[in-house]
PDB file of C-alpha atoms and ligand atoms in Angstrom:
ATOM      1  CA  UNK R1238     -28.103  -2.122   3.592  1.00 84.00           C
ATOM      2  CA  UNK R1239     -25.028   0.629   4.827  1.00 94.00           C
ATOM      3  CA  UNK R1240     -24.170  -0.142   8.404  1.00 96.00           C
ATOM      4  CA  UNK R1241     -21.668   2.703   9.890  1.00 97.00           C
ATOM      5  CA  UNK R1242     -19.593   1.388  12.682  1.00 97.00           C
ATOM      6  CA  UNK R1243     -17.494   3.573  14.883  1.00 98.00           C
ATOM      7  CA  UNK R1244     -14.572   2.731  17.573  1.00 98.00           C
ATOM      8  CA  UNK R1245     -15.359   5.661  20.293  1.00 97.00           C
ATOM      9  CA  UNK R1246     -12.495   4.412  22.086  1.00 97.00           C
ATOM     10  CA  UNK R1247      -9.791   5.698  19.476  1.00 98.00           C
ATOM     11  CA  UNK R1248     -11.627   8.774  18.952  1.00 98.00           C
ATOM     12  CA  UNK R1249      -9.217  11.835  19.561  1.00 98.00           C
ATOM     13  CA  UNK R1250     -12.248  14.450  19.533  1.00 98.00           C
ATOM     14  CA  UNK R1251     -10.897  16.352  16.768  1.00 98.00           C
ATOM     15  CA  UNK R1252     -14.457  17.090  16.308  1.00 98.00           C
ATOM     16  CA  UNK R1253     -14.380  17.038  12.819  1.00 98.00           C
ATOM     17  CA  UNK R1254     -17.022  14.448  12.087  1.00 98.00           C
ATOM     18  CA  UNK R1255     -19.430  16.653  14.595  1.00 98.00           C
ATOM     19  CA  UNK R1256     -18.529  19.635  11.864  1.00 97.00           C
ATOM     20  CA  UNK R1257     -19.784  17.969   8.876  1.00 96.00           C
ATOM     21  CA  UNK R1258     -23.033  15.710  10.015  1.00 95.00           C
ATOM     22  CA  UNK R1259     -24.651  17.912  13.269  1.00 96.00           C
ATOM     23  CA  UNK R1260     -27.698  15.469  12.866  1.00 94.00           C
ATOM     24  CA  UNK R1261     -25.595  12.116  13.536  1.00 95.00           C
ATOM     25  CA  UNK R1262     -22.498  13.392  15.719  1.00 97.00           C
ATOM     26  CA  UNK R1263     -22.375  15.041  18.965  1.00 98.00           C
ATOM     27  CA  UNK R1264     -19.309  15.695  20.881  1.00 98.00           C
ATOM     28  CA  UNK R1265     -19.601  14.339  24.482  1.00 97.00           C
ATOM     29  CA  UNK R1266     -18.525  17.435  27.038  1.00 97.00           C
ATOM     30  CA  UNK R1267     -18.047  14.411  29.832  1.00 97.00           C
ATOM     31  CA  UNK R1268     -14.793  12.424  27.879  1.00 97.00           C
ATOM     32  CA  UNK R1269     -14.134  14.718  25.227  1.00 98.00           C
ATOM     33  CA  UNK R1270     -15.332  12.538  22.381  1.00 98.00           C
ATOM     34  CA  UNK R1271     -18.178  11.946  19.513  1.00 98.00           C
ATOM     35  CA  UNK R1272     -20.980  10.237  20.050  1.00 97.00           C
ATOM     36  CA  UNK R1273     -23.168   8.370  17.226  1.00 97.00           C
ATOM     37  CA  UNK R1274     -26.019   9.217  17.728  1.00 95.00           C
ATOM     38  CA  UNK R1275     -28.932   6.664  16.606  1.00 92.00           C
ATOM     39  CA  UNK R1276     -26.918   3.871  16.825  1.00 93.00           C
ATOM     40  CA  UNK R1277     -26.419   0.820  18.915  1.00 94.00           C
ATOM     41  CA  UNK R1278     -23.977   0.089  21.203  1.00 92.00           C
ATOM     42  CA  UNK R1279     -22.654  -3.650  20.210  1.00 90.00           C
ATOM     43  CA  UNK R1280     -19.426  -4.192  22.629  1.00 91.00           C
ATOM     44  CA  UNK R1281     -16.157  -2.463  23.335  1.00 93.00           C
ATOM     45  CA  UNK R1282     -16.869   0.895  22.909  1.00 95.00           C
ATOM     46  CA  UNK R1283     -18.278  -0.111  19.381  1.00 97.00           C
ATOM     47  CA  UNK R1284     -20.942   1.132  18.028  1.00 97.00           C
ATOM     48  CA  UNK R1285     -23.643   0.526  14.801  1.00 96.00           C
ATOM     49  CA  UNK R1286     -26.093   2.114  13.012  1.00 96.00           C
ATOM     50  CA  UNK R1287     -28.073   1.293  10.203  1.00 95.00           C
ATOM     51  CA  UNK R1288     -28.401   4.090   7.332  1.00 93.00           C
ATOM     52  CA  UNK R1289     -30.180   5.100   4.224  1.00 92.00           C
ATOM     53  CA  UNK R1290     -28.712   5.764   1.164  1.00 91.00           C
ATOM     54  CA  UNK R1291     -29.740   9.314   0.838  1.00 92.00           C
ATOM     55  CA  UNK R1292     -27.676   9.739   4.409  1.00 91.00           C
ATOM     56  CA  UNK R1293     -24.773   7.770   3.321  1.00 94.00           C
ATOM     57  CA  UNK R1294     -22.979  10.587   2.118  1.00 94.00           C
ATOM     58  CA  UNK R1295     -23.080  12.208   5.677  1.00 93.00           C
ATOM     59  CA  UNK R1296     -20.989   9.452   7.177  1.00 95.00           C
ATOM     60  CA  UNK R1297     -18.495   8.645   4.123  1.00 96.00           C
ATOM     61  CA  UNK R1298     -17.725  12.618   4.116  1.00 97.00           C
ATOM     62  CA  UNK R1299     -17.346  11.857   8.070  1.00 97.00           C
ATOM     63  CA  UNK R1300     -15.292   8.991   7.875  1.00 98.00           C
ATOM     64  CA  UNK R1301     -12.701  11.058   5.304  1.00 98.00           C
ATOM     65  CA  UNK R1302     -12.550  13.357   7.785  1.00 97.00           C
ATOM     66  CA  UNK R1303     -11.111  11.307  10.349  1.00 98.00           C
ATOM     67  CA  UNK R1304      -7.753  11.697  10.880  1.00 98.00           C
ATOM     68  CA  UNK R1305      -7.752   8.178  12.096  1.00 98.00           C
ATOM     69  CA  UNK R1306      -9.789   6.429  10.552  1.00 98.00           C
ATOM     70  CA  UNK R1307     -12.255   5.013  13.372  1.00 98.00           C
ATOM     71  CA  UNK R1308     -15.161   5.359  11.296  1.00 98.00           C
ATOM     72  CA  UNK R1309     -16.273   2.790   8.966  1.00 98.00           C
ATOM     73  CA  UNK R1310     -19.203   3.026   6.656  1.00 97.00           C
ATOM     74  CA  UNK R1311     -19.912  -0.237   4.735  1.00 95.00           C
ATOM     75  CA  UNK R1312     -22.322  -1.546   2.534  1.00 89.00           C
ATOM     76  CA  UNK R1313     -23.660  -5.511   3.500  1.00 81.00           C
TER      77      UNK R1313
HETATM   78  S1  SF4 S1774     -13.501  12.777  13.202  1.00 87.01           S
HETATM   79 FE1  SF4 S1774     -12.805  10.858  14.182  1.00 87.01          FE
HETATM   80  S2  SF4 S1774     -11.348  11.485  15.762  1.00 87.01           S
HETATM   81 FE2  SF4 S1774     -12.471  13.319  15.126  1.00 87.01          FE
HETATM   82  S3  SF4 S1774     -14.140  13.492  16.635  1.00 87.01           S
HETATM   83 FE3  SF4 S1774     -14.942  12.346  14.869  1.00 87.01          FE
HETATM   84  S4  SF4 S1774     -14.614  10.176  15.358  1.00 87.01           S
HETATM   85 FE4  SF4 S1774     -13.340  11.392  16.756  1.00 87.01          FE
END
């Protein structure tokens, strides 16, 4: 299983992540920064989804595009 897990709170809404995967990241007009969409929200501003391999490529190209490194894709 790939779980992706993002830290909103450190997000800087660079917006890049939003660039690369439309279908998974939405930049929130309210606080400025990306929202995963389809994912749970566990505690602290964290938040998990669960993806399939044919998407993982979405979210590693996402999380090298962070310029710091808030988004974690990671195979269990
Ligand atoms: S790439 Fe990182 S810092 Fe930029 S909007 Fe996405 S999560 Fe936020």
């Amino acid at each position: 299983m790939i779980q992706v897990i993002y830290y909103r709170d450190k997000c800087i809404g660079c917006g890049s992540c939003a660039d690369i995967a439309p279908d998974w990241w939405v930049m929130d007009e309210q606080d400025g920064k990306s929202t995963l969409l389809k994912s749970v929200h566990k505690r602290n501003n964290i938040f998990i989804t669960k993806v399939e391999a044919d998407e993982v490529d979405y979210f590693v190209n996402s999380s090298d595009s962070c310029p710091i490194g808030i988004i974690e894709v990671r195979t269990c």
